mmCIF file of C-alpha atoms and ligand atoms in Angstrom:
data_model
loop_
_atom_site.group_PDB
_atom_site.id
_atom_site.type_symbol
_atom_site.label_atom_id
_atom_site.label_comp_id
_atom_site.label_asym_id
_atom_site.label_seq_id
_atom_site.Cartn_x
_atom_site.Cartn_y
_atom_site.Cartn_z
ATOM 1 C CA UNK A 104 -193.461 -67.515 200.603
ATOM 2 C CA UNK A 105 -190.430 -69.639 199.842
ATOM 3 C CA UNK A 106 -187.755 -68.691 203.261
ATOM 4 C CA UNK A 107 -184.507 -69.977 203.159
ATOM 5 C CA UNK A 108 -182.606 -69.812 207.077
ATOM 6 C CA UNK A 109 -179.460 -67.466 207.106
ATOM 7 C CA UNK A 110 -176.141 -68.590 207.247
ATOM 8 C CA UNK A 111 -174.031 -66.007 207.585
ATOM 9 C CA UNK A 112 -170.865 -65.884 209.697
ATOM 10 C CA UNK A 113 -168.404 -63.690 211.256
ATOM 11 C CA UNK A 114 -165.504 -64.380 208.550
ATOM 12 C CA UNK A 115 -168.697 -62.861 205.906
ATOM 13 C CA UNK A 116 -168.543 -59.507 205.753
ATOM 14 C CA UNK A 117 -170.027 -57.886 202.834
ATOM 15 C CA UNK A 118 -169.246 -54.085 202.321
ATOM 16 C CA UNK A 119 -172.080 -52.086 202.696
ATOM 17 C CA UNK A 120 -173.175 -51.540 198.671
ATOM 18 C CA UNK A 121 -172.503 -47.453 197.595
ATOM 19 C CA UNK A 122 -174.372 -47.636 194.868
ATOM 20 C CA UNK A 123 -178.400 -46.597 194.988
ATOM 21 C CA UNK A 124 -180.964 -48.774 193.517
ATOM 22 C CA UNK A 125 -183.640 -46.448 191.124
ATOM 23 C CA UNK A 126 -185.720 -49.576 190.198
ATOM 24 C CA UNK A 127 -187.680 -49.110 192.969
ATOM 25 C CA UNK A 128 -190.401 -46.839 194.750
ATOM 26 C CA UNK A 129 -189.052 -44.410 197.491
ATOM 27 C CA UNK A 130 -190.418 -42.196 200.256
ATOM 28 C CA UNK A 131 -190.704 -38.792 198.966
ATOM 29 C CA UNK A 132 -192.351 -36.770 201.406
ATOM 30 C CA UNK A 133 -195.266 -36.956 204.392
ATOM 31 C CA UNK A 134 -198.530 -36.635 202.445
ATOM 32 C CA UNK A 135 -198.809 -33.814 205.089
ATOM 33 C CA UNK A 136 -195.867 -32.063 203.589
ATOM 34 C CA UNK A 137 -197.553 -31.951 200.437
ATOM 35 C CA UNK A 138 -200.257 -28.888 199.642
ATOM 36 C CA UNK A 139 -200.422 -25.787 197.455
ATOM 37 C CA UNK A 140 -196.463 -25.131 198.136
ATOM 38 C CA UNK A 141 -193.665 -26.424 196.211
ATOM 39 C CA UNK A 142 -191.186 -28.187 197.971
ATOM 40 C CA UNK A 143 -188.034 -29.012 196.772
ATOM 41 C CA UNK A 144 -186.317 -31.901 197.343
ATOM 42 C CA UNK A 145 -182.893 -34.245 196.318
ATOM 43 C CA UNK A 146 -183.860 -37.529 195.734
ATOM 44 C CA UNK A 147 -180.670 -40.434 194.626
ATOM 45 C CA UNK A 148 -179.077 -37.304 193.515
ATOM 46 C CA UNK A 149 -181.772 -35.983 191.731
ATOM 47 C CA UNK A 150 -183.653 -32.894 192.379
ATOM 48 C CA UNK A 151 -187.058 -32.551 192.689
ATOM 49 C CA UNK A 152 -189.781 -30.289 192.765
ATOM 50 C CA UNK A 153 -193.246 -31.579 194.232
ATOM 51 C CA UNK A 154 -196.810 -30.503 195.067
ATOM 52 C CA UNK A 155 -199.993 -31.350 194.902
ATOM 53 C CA UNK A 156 -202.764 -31.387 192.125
ATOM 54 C CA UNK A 157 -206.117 -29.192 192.735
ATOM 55 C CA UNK A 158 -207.596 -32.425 193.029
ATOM 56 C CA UNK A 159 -205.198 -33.965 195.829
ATOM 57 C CA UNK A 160 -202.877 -35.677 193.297
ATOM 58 C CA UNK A 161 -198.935 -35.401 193.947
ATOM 59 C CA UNK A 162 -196.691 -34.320 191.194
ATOM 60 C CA UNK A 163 -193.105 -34.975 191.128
ATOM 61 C CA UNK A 164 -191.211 -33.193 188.331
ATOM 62 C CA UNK A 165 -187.526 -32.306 187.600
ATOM 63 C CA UNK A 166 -186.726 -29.525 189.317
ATOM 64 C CA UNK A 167 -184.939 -27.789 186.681
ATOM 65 C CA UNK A 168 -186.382 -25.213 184.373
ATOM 66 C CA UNK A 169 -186.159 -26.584 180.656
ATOM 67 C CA UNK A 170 -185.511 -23.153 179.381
ATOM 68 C CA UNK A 171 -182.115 -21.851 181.918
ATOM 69 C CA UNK A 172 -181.779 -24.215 184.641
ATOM 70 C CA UNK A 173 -183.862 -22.241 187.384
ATOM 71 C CA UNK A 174 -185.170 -24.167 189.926
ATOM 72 C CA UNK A 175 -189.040 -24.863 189.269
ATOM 73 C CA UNK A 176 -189.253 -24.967 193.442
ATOM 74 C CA UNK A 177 -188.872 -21.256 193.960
ATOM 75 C CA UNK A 178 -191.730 -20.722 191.326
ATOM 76 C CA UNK A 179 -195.381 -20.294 192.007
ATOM 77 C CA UNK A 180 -198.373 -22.470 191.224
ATOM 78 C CA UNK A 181 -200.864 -21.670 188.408
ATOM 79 C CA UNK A 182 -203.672 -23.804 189.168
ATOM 80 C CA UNK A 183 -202.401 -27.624 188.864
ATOM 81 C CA UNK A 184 -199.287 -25.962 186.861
ATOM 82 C CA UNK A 185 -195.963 -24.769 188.247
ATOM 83 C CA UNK A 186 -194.677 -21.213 187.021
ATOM 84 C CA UNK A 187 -190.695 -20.288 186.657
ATOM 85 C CA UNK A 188 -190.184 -17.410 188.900
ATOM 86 C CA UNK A 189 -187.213 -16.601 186.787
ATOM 87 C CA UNK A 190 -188.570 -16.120 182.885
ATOM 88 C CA UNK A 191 -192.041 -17.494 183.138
ATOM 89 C CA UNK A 192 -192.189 -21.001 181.706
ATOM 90 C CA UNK A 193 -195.232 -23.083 182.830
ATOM 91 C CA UNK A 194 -195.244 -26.568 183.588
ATOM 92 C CA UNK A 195 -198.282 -29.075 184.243
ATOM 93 C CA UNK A 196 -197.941 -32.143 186.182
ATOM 94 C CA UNK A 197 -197.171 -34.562 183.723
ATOM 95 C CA UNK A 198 -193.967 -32.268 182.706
ATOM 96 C CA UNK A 199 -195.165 -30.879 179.576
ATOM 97 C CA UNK A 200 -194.880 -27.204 178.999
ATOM 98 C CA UNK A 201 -198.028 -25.448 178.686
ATOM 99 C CA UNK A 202 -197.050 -21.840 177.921
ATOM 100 C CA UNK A 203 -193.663 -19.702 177.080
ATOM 101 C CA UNK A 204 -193.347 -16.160 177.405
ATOM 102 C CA UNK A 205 -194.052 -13.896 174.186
ATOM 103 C CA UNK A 206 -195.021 -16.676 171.395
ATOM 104 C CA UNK A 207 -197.237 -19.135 171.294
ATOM 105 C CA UNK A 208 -195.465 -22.132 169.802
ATOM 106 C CA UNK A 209 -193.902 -24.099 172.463
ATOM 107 C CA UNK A 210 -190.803 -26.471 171.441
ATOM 108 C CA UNK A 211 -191.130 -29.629 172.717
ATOM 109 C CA UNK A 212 -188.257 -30.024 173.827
ATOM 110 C CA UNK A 213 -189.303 -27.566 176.677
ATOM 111 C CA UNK A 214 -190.500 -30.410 178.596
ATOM 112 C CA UNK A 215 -189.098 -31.550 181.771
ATOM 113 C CA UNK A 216 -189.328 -34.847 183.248
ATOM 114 C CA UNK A 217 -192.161 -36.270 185.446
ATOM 115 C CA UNK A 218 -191.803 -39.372 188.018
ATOM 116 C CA UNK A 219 -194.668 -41.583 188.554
ATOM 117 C CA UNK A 220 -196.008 -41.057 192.686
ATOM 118 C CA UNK A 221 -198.459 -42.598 194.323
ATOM 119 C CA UNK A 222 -200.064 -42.047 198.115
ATOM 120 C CA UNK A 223 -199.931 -44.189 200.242
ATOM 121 C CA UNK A 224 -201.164 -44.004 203.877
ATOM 122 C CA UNK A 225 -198.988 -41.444 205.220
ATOM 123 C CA UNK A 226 -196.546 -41.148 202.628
ATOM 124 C CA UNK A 227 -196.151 -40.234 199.027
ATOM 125 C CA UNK A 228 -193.698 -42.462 196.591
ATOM 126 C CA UNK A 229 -191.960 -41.477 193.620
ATOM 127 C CA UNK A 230 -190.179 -44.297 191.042
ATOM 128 C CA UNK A 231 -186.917 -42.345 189.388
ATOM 129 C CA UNK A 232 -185.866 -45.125 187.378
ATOM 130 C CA UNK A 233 -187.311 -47.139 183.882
ATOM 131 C CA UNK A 234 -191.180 -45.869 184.351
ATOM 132 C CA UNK A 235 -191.623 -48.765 182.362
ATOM 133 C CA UNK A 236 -190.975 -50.947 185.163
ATOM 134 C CA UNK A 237 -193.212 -48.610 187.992
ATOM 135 C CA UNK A 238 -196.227 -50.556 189.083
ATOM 136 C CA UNK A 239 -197.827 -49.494 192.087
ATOM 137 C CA UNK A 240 -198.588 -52.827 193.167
ATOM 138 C CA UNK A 241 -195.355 -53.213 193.978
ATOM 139 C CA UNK A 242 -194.590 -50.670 196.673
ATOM 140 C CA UNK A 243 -193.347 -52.382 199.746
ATOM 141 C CA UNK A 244 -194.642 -53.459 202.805
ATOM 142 C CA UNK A 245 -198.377 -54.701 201.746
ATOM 143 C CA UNK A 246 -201.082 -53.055 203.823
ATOM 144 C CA UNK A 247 -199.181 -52.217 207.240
ATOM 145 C CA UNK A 248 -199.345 -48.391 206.804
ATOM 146 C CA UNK A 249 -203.194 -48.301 205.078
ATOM 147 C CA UNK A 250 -204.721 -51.016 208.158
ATOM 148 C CA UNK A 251 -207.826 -49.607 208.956
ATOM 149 C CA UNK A 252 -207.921 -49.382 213.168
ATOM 150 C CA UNK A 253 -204.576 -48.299 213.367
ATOM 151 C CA UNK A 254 -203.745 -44.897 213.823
ATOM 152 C CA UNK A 255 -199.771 -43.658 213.116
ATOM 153 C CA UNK A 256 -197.980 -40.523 213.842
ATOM 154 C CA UNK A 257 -195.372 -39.472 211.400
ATOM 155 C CA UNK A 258 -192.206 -37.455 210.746
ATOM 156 C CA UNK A 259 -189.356 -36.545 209.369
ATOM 157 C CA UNK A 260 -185.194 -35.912 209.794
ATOM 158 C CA UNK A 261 -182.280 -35.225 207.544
ATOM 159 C CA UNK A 262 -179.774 -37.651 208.221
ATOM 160 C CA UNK A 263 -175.891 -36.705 207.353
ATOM 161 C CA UNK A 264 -175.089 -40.914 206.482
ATOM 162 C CA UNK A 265 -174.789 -43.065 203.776
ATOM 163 C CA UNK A 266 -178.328 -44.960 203.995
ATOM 164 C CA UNK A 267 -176.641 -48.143 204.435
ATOM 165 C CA UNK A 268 -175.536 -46.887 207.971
ATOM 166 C CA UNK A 269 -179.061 -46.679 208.737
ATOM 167 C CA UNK A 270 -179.825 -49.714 207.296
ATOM 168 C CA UNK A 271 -176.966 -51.337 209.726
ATOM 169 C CA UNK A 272 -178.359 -49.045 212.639
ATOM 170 C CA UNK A 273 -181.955 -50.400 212.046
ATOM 171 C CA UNK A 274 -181.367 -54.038 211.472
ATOM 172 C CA UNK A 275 -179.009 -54.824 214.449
ATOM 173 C CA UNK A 276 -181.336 -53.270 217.417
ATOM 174 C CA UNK A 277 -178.822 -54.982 220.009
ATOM 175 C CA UNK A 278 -177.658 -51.009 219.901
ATOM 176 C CA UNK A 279 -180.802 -50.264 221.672
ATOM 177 C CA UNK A 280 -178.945 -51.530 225.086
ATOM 178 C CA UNK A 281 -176.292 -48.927 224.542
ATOM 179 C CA UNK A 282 -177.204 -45.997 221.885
ATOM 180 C CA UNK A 283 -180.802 -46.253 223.222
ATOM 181 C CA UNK A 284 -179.926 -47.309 227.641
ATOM 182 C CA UNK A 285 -182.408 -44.247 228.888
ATOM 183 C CA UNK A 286 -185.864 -45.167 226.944
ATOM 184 C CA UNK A 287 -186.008 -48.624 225.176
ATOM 185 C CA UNK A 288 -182.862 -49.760 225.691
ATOM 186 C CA UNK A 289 -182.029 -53.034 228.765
ATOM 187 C CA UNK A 290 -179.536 -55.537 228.598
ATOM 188 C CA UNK A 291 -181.440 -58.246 227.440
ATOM 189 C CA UNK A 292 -181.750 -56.656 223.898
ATOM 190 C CA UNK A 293 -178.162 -57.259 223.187
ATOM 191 C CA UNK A 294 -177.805 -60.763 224.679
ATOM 192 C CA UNK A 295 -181.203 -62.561 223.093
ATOM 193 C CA UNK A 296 -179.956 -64.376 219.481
ATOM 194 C CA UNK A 297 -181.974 -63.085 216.442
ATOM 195 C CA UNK A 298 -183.437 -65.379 213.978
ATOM 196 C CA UNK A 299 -183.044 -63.954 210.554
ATOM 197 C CA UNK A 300 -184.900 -65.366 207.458
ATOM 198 C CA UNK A 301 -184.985 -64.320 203.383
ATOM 199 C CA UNK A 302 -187.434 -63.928 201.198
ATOM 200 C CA UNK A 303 -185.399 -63.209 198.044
ATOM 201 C CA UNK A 304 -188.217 -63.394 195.631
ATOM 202 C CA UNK A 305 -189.761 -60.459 197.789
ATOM 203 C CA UNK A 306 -186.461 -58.953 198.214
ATOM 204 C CA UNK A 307 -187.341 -58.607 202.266
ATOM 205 C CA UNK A 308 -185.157 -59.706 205.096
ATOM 206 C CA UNK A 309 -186.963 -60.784 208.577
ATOM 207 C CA UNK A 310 -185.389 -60.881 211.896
ATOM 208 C CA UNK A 311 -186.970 -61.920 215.282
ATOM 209 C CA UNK A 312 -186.344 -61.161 218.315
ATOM 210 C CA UNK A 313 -188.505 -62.870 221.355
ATOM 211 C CA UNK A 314 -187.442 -62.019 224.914
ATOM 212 C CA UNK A 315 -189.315 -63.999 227.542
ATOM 213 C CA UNK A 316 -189.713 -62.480 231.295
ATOM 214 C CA UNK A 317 -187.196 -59.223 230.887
ATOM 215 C CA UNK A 318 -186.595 -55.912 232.356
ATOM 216 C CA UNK A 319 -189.446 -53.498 231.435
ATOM 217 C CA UNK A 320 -187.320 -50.401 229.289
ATOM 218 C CA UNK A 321 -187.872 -47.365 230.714
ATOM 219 C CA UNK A 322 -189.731 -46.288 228.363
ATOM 220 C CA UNK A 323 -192.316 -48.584 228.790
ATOM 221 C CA UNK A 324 -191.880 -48.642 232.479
ATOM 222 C CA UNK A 325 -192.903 -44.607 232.590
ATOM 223 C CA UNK A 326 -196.114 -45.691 231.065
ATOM 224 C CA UNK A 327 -196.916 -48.370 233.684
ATOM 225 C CA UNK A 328 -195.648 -51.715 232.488
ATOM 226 C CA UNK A 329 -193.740 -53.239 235.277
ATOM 227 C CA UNK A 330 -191.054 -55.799 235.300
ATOM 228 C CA UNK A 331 -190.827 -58.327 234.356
ATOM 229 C CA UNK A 332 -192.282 -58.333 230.916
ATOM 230 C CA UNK A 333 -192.274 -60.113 227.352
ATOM 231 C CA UNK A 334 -191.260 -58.582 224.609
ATOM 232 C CA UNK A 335 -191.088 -58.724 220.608
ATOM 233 C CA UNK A 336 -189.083 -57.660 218.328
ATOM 234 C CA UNK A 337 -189.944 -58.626 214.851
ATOM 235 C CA UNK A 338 -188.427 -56.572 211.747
ATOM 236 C CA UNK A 339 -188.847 -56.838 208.251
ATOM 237 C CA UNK A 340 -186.784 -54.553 205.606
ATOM 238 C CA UNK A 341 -188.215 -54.452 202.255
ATOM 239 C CA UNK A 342 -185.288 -53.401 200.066
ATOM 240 C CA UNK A 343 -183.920 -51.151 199.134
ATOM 241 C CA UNK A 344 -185.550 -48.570 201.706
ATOM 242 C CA UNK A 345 -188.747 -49.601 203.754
ATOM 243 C CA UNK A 346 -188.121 -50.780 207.553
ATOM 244 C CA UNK A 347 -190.961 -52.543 209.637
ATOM 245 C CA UNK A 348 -190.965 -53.323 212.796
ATOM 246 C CA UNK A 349 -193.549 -54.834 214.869
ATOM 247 C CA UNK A 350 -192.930 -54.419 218.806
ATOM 248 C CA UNK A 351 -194.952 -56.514 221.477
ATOM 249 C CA UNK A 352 -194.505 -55.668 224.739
ATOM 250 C CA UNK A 353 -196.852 -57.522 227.590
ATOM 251 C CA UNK A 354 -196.736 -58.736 230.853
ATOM 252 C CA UNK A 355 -194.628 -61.662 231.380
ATOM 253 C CA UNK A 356 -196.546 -64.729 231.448
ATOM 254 C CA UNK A 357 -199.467 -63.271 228.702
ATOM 255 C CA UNK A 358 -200.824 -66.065 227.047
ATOM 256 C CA UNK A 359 -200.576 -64.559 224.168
ATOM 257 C CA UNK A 360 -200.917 -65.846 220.402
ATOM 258 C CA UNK A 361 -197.322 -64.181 219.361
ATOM 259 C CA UNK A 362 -198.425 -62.823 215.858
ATOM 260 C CA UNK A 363 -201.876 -61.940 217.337
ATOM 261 C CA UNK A 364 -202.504 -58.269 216.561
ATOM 262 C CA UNK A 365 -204.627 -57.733 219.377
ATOM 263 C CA UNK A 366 -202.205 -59.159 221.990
ATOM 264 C CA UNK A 367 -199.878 -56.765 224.409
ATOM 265 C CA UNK A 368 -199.149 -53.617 223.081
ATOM 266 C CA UNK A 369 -198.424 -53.616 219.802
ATOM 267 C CA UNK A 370 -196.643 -50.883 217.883
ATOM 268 C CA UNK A 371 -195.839 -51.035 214.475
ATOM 269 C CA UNK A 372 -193.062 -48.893 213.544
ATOM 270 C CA UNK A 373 -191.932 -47.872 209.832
ATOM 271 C CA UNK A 374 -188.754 -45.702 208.675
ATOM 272 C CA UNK A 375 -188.626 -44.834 205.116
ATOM 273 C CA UNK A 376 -185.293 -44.319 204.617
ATOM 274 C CA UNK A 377 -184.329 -42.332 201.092
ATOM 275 C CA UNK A 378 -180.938 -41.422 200.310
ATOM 276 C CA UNK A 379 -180.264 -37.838 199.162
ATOM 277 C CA UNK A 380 -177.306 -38.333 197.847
ATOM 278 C CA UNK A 381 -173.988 -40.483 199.502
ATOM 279 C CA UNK A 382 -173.697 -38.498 202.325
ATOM 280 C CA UNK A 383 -177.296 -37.598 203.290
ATOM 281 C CA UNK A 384 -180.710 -39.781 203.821
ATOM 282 C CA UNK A 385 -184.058 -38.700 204.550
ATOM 283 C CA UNK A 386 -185.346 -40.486 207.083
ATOM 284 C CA UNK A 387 -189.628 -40.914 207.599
ATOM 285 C CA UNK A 388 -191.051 -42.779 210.318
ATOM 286 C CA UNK A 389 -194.626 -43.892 210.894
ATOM 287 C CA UNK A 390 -195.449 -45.348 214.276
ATOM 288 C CA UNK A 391 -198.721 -47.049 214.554
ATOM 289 C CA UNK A 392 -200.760 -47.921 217.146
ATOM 290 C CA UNK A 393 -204.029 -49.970 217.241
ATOM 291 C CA UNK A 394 -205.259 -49.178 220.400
ATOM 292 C CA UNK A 395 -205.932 -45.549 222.481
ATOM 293 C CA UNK A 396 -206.653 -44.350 219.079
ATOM 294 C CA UNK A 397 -208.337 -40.949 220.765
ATOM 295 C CA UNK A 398 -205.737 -40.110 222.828
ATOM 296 C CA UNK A 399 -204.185 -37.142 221.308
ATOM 297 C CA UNK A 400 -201.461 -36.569 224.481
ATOM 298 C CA UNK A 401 -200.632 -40.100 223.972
ATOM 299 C CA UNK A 402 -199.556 -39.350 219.715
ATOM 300 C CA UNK A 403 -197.712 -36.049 220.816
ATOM 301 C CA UNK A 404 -196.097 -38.937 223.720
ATOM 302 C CA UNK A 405 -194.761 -41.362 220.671
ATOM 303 C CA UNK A 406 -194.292 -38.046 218.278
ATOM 304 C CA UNK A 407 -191.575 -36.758 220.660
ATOM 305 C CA UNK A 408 -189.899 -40.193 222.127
ATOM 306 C CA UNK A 409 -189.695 -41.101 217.887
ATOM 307 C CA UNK A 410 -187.540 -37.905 217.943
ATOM 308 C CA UNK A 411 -185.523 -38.409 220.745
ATOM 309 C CA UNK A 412 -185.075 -42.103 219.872
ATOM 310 C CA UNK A 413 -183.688 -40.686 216.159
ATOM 311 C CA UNK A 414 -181.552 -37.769 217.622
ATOM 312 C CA UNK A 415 -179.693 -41.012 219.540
ATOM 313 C CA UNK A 416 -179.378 -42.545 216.242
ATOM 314 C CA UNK A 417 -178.497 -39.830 214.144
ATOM 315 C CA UNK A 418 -175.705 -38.774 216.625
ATOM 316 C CA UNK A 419 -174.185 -42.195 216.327
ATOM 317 C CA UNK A 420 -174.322 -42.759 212.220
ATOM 318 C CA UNK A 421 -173.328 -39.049 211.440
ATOM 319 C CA UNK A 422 -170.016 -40.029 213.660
ATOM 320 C CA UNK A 423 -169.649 -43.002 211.826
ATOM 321 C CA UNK A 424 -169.685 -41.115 208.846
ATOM 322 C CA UNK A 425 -167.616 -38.753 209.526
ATOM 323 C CA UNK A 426 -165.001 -40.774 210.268
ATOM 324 C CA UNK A 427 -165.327 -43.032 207.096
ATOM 325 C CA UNK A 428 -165.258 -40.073 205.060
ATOM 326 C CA UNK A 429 -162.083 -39.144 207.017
ATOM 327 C CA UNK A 430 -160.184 -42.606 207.563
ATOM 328 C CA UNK A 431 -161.823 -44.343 204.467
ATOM 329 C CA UNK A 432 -164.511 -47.695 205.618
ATOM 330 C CA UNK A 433 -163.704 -49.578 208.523
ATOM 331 C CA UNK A 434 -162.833 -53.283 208.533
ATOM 332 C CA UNK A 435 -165.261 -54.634 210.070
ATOM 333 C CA UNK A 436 -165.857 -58.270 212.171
ATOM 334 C CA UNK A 437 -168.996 -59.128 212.284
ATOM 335 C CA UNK A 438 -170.684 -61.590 215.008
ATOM 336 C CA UNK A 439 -173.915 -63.454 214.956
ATOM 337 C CA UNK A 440 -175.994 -60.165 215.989
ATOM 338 C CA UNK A 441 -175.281 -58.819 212.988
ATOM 339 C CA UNK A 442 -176.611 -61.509 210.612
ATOM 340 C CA UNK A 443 -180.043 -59.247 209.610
ATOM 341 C CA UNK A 444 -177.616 -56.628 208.827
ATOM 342 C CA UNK A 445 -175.417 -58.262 206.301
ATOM 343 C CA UNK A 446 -178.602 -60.382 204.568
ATOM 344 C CA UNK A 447 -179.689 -56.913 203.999
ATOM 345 C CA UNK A 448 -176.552 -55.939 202.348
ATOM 346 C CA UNK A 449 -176.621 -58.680 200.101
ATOM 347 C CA UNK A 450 -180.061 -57.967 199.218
ATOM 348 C CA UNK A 451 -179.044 -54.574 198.074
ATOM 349 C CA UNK A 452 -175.851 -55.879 196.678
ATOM 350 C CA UNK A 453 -177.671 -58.397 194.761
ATOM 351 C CA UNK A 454 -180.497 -55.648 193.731
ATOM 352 C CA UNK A 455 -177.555 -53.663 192.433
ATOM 353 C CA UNK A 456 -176.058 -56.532 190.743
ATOM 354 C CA UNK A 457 -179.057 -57.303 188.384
ATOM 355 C CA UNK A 458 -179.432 -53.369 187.453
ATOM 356 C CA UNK A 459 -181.457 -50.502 187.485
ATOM 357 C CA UNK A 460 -178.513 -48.425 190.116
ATOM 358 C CA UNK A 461 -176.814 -45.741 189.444
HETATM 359 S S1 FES B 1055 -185.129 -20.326 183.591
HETATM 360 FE FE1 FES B 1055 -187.202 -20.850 183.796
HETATM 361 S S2 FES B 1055 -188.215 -19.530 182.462
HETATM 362 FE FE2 FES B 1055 -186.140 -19.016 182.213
HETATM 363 FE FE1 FE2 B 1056 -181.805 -46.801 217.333
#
C-alpha cells in the first residue's frame, strides 16, 4: 500500500464537493430491513424500490412503473416479482416485465431499470452508476463487517445534511470533547494531534489518534474502566461513503501490541453514510464487538448509546445545514485537527473530477 503523509494546512481549505459520486457501491438498507415487503427508498436522487428474492436475494429496481409512473413500492409481491397496485404491471428482479394487463405481448420497452446489489455482512449495496464498471470485489472496507468472532449491532437514521457534513462530523472526532462531553467525550480528544495518511490508489483516508494515560469517558467509566486509561482512535474512510473506526480503550500502562485485535477493548465501528439527495443522508452504523459476544443486555447497551451518540450528531449537522441553506456556505479556517477532514474532501473532489457524478 503506497501512503503518502498529509500536508495540508490551515490557508487549504477545499469546499466540501456537492456533487455525488455514482461510480461506486452504496449502503442501501440493513439486510434486516429487507424481507417479503417492499421498501422504498431515494438513493443520489434516485428512487428505489427493494426486496428480497424467494431465495434471499435483494432486488433493487426503479421505483417507477414503466407503464404511468406509479410507484412499484406501494405494489405487492408475486412470488420473486413486484405487482403495480395501480394497473397491474409485473416486474421480476432483473427489471423485465413479465406480464401486462389484458394482452399478452409485452413491449419491451415496459422494462424498468435494475441496479446490481450485493450482501454484505449486515448491509445490502446497490451500484447506480455504469453497471459496467460494478464489481463486487470492490466494495469498501475488505472483511471488517464479514470477520468471523465479531458480533455487530446495527441501525439506521435519516439525516437532514449534505453527506459531506457527516463526512466533516466523522473525520474530525476532536467534536467528541464538546458535541459528545456526557458519554465519550474528555478533553484530551481535542488536544491529542492526529496523524492522517492517503492511500489514493484505494481512495481511503486514515487518521490516528493514540492517547496515552487519559481520563476514562464516561461512557466507558459506567462500564468499569477507571482512570486513567489508553485509548485509540484509528479511522479509515473509504470514499465516497464507508467510515471505519477502530476504538481501543485499556488500562493505562497495557502492554499492548497497538493493532493487536485481541488487546483492550476493541470496538469496531462503521457508518454507511448514503446521500438521499443534497439535503438528506441515510446514515447506517454497525458496531462490532469481538468479545461478550452472548451478552444480549450488553448489544441493546451499544444499540441505544449508538443512538444517543447520533441524535448528538444529527442535532449539530442539521443546524449546520440549516444555516448554509439560509446564509449560503461558511468560510471556513481550518487548523491542523481538521487535516482527515479536508484529505477526505479531496478524495471526493478528485473522485468527482475523473467522472462517474452526477
Ligand atoms: S402505473 Fe403501473 S400499471 Fe399502470
Ligand atoms: Fe459524533
Amino acid at each position: 500500500m503506497k501512503e503518502a503523509k498529509m500536508r495540508a494546512t490551515s490557508t487549504s481549505t477545499p469546499r466540501a464537493p456537492t456533487e455525488f459520486i455514482t461510480d461506486a457501491w452504496y449502503v442501501a438498507a440493513l439486510g434486516s430491513e429487507l424481507g417479503e415487503g417492499l421498501l422504498g427508498r431515494t438513493i443520489l436522487g434516485r428512487n428505489l424500490v427493494l426486496y428480497r428474492r424467494t431465495d434471499g436475494s435483494p432486488v433493487a429496481l426503479r421505483d417507477r412503473c414503466s407503464h404511468r409512473g406509479y410507484p412499484l413500492s406501494a405494489g405487492c409481491r408475486q412470488d420473486d416479482a413486484v405487482q403495480c397496485s395501480y394497473h397491474g404491471f409485473t416486474f421480476d428482479g432483473a427489471g423485465t416485465c413479465v406480464s401486462v394487463p389484458g394482452q399478452t405481448s409485452i413491449p419491451k420497452r415496459a422494462a424498468v431499470q435494475a441496479y446490481p446489489t450485493v450482501e454484505r455482512g449486515p448491509f445490502v449495496w446497490v451500484w447506480l452508476g455504469d453497471p459496467d464498471k460494478a464489481a463486487s470485489e470492490d466494495i469498501a472496507g475488505g472483511t471488517v463487517l464479514v470477520d468471523a468472532g465479531w458480533r455487530f449491532v446495527t441501525g439506521y437514521v435519516r439525516i437532514a445534511c449534505h453527506q459531506t457534513l457527516l463526512v466533516d462530523n466523522l473525520m474530525d472526532l476532536s467534536h467528541e470533547t464538546y458535541i459528545h462531553a456526557t458519554k465519550i467525550g474528555t478533553p484530551e480528544v481535542a488536544e491529542t494531534p492526529i496523524t492522517t495518511n492517503v492511500d489514493r490508489d484505494a481512495r481511503v483516508v486514515y487518521a490516528s489518534r493514540h492517547m496515552d494515560a487519559v481520563t476514562s469517558p464516561p461512557s466507558y467509566a459506567e462500564l468499569g474502566l477507571r482512570s486513567p486509561v489508553d485509548r485509540w482512535q484509528d479511522m479509515a474512510f473509504h470514499a465516497p461513503s464507508l467510515y471505519v473506526l477502530h476504538s481501543r480503550v485499556a488500562p493505562a500502562g497495557t502492554p499492548v501490541e497497538r493493532d493487536a485485535e485481541t488487546s483492550a477493548v476493541h470496538v469496531r465501528i462503521v457508518y454507511a453514510l448514503t446521500p438521499v439527495d443534497a439535503g438528506n443522508t441515510h446514515y447506517f452504523f454497525a458496531i462490532g464487538r469481538d468479545f461478550a459476544l452472548d451478552d444480549d443486555r450488553l448489544s441493546q447497551g451499544m444499540e441505544k448509546s449508538q443512538y444517543d451518540l447520533i441524535a448528538e450528531d444529527a442535532a449539530a449537522v442539521e443546524l449546520l445545514q440549516r444555516i448554509s441553506d439560509a446564509e449560503g456556505p461558511p468560510s471556513e479556517v481550518s487548523i491542523k485537527i481538521d487535516t482527515a477532514a479536508l484529505a477526505a474532501r479531496r478524495m471526493l473532489a478528485s473522485m468527482i473530477n475523473e467522472g462517474g457524478s452526477r
